[in-house]
XYZ file of C-alpha atoms in Angstrom:
175
model
C -5.083 -17.268 -12.802
C -3.286 -19.461 -9.843
C -6.827 -19.770 -8.166
C -8.779 -20.561 -11.068
C -6.157 -23.447 -12.113
C -6.038 -24.843 -8.467
C -9.654 -24.589 -7.194
C -12.139 -26.711 -9.459
C -15.158 -24.656 -7.984
C -13.590 -21.391 -9.489
C -12.756 -23.103 -12.736
C -16.409 -24.158 -13.472
C -17.714 -21.054 -12.588
C -19.682 -22.064 -9.419
C -17.522 -20.144 -7.106
C -16.745 -16.592 -8.349
C -14.115 -14.105 -7.321
C -15.337 -10.710 -6.887
C -12.088 -8.849 -5.963
C -8.333 -9.507 -5.277
C -5.814 -7.439 -3.010
C -2.597 -8.205 -2.443
C 0.674 -7.194 -0.873
C 3.289 -9.718 -2.787
C 5.001 -11.913 -0.348
C 3.161 -10.998 2.469
C -0.792 -11.627 2.183
C -3.457 -11.842 -0.351
C -7.421 -11.762 0.253
C -9.664 -13.185 -2.063
C -13.414 -12.294 -1.988
C -15.649 -14.923 -3.356
C -19.343 -16.232 -3.659
C -20.935 -18.825 -4.948
C -23.659 -18.975 -7.585
C -25.210 -21.963 -5.947
C -26.843 -22.026 -2.287
C -25.744 -25.797 -1.937
C -21.829 -24.739 -2.404
C -19.974 -22.818 0.494
C -17.423 -20.774 -1.425
C -14.816 -20.668 1.462
C -14.772 -24.382 1.761
C -14.552 -24.566 -1.697
C -11.581 -22.591 -2.054
C -9.980 -24.151 1.411
C -10.386 -27.755 0.168
C -10.497 -30.718 2.498
C -7.811 -30.774 5.240
C -6.845 -27.374 3.662
C -5.422 -29.194 0.466
C -6.484 -26.370 -2.103
C -5.290 -23.573 0.184
C -1.944 -25.098 0.467
C -1.548 -25.596 -2.790
C -2.722 -21.676 -4.194
C -0.145 -20.609 -1.061
C 2.342 -22.429 -2.513
C 2.414 -21.425 -6.000
C 1.892 -17.665 -5.103
C 4.609 -17.174 -2.352
C 8.565 -17.235 -2.741
C 10.683 -20.139 -2.546
C 11.815 -18.575 1.058
C 8.511 -17.198 2.257
C 5.025 -18.328 1.772
C 2.518 -15.890 1.432
C -0.853 -16.049 3.328
C -3.911 -16.048 1.322
C -7.293 -15.647 3.115
C -10.793 -16.144 1.122
C -13.519 -13.850 2.040
C -17.135 -14.260 1.770
C -18.158 -11.623 -0.604
C -21.742 -9.800 0.305
C -23.280 -6.752 -1.029
C -23.808 -5.869 2.756
C -21.197 -3.607 3.563
C -20.830 -3.979 7.074
C -20.654 -7.748 7.024
C -18.229 -7.891 4.133
C -15.946 -5.578 6.063
C -16.088 -7.925 9.002
C -15.386 -10.585 6.951
C -12.578 -8.882 5.174
C -10.748 -8.417 8.662
C -10.625 -12.055 8.952
C -8.826 -13.861 10.739
C -9.478 -11.318 13.468
C -12.822 -11.588 15.445
C -14.853 -8.556 14.844
C -17.308 -8.163 17.555
C -19.487 -4.905 16.360
C -19.140 -2.465 13.383
C -20.679 0.682 12.214
C -19.923 2.989 9.929
C -19.451 7.035 10.370
C -20.572 9.338 7.391
C -19.152 12.742 7.176
C -20.527 15.518 4.642
C -18.253 17.785 3.480
C -17.991 20.701 0.549
C -14.891 20.217 -2.035
C -12.601 22.693 -3.573
C -15.354 22.384 -6.753
C -18.235 23.235 -4.269
C -19.783 19.946 -4.959
C -20.997 18.026 -1.855
C -19.349 14.649 -0.797
C -19.582 12.089 1.484
C -16.990 10.290 3.254
C -17.639 7.029 4.914
C -15.260 5.421 7.320
C -16.005 1.770 9.129
C -15.140 1.303 12.405
C -14.882 -2.419 13.731
C -14.584 -3.298 17.215
C -12.650 -6.403 18.576
C -12.433 -7.885 21.646
C -9.936 -6.314 24.529
C -7.246 -8.757 24.314
C -4.298 -7.243 22.594
C -4.203 -10.607 20.402
C -7.681 -9.495 18.966
C -6.119 -6.250 18.076
C -2.947 -7.672 16.209
C -5.170 -10.041 14.458
C -7.053 -7.685 13.120
C -3.986 -5.228 12.242
C -1.630 -7.941 10.998
C 1.806 -7.927 10.314
C 2.955 -4.252 9.898
C -1.268 -3.408 9.718
C -1.078 -5.419 6.542
C -4.402 -7.243 7.160
C -6.163 -3.781 7.964
C -4.760 -2.225 4.744
C -5.462 -5.286 2.487
C -9.294 -5.126 4.022
C -9.858 -1.936 3.340
C -8.481 -2.287 -0.425
C -10.973 -4.832 -0.647
C -14.077 -3.228 0.692
C -13.264 0.216 -0.692
C -13.487 2.247 2.409
C -11.247 3.141 4.983
C -11.380 0.874 8.277
C -10.525 2.010 11.726
C -10.254 -1.188 14.342
C -10.497 -0.015 18.063
C -10.987 -2.212 21.067
C -14.305 -2.492 22.763
C -12.402 -1.121 25.956
C -11.926 1.753 24.146
C -15.115 2.766 22.749
C -16.709 5.203 25.599
C -13.357 7.201 25.110
C -13.123 7.203 21.597
C -15.052 9.677 18.886
C -17.347 7.086 18.250
C -19.412 6.364 21.406
C -22.359 7.919 19.841
C -22.170 5.703 16.884
C -24.865 3.032 16.128
C -23.015 -0.311 15.952
C -24.029 -3.616 15.009
C -23.329 -6.860 16.518
C -21.321 -9.145 13.523
C -23.036 -12.209 14.812
C -26.541 -10.878 14.104
C -25.752 -9.367 10.417
C -23.985 -13.154 9.823
C -26.901 -14.625 11.006
C -29.302 -12.286 8.615
C -27.178 -13.233 5.191
């Protein structure tokens, strides 16, 4: 694995890769966590002056285009994990919508969708979506849930006005 070859903490097991999703030549997202409370898994993967990140990007990209690689802090808290997965976007609030339905087989199923709220600037939305929506697709694959991104100004007019949203900074503090 390229990441294991380039990042000593991954090689020695101090930083563990939980999941990797990729659109070849475009972007990869790598969920990582540390087995030691003294080690920041993201900083360990990026390296001093982004040296390790650049080395990984150089090896996974083609000669004509460098692939973007985002390291994401893994956590068991689904909402915090989804907010992290959407980076580099700055998610302000996040919630989960659950709908129960009966399948063709008569069994009850629950469909969950994560709703992420970003700022009102168009750059905020563009960052969350990414080029050709690659960031959003990969974040959804990483957390294994559909994610919808809306701007803060749209929340009252949306179908989610009554949904309970959690402040992302608050859930990050609790981790």
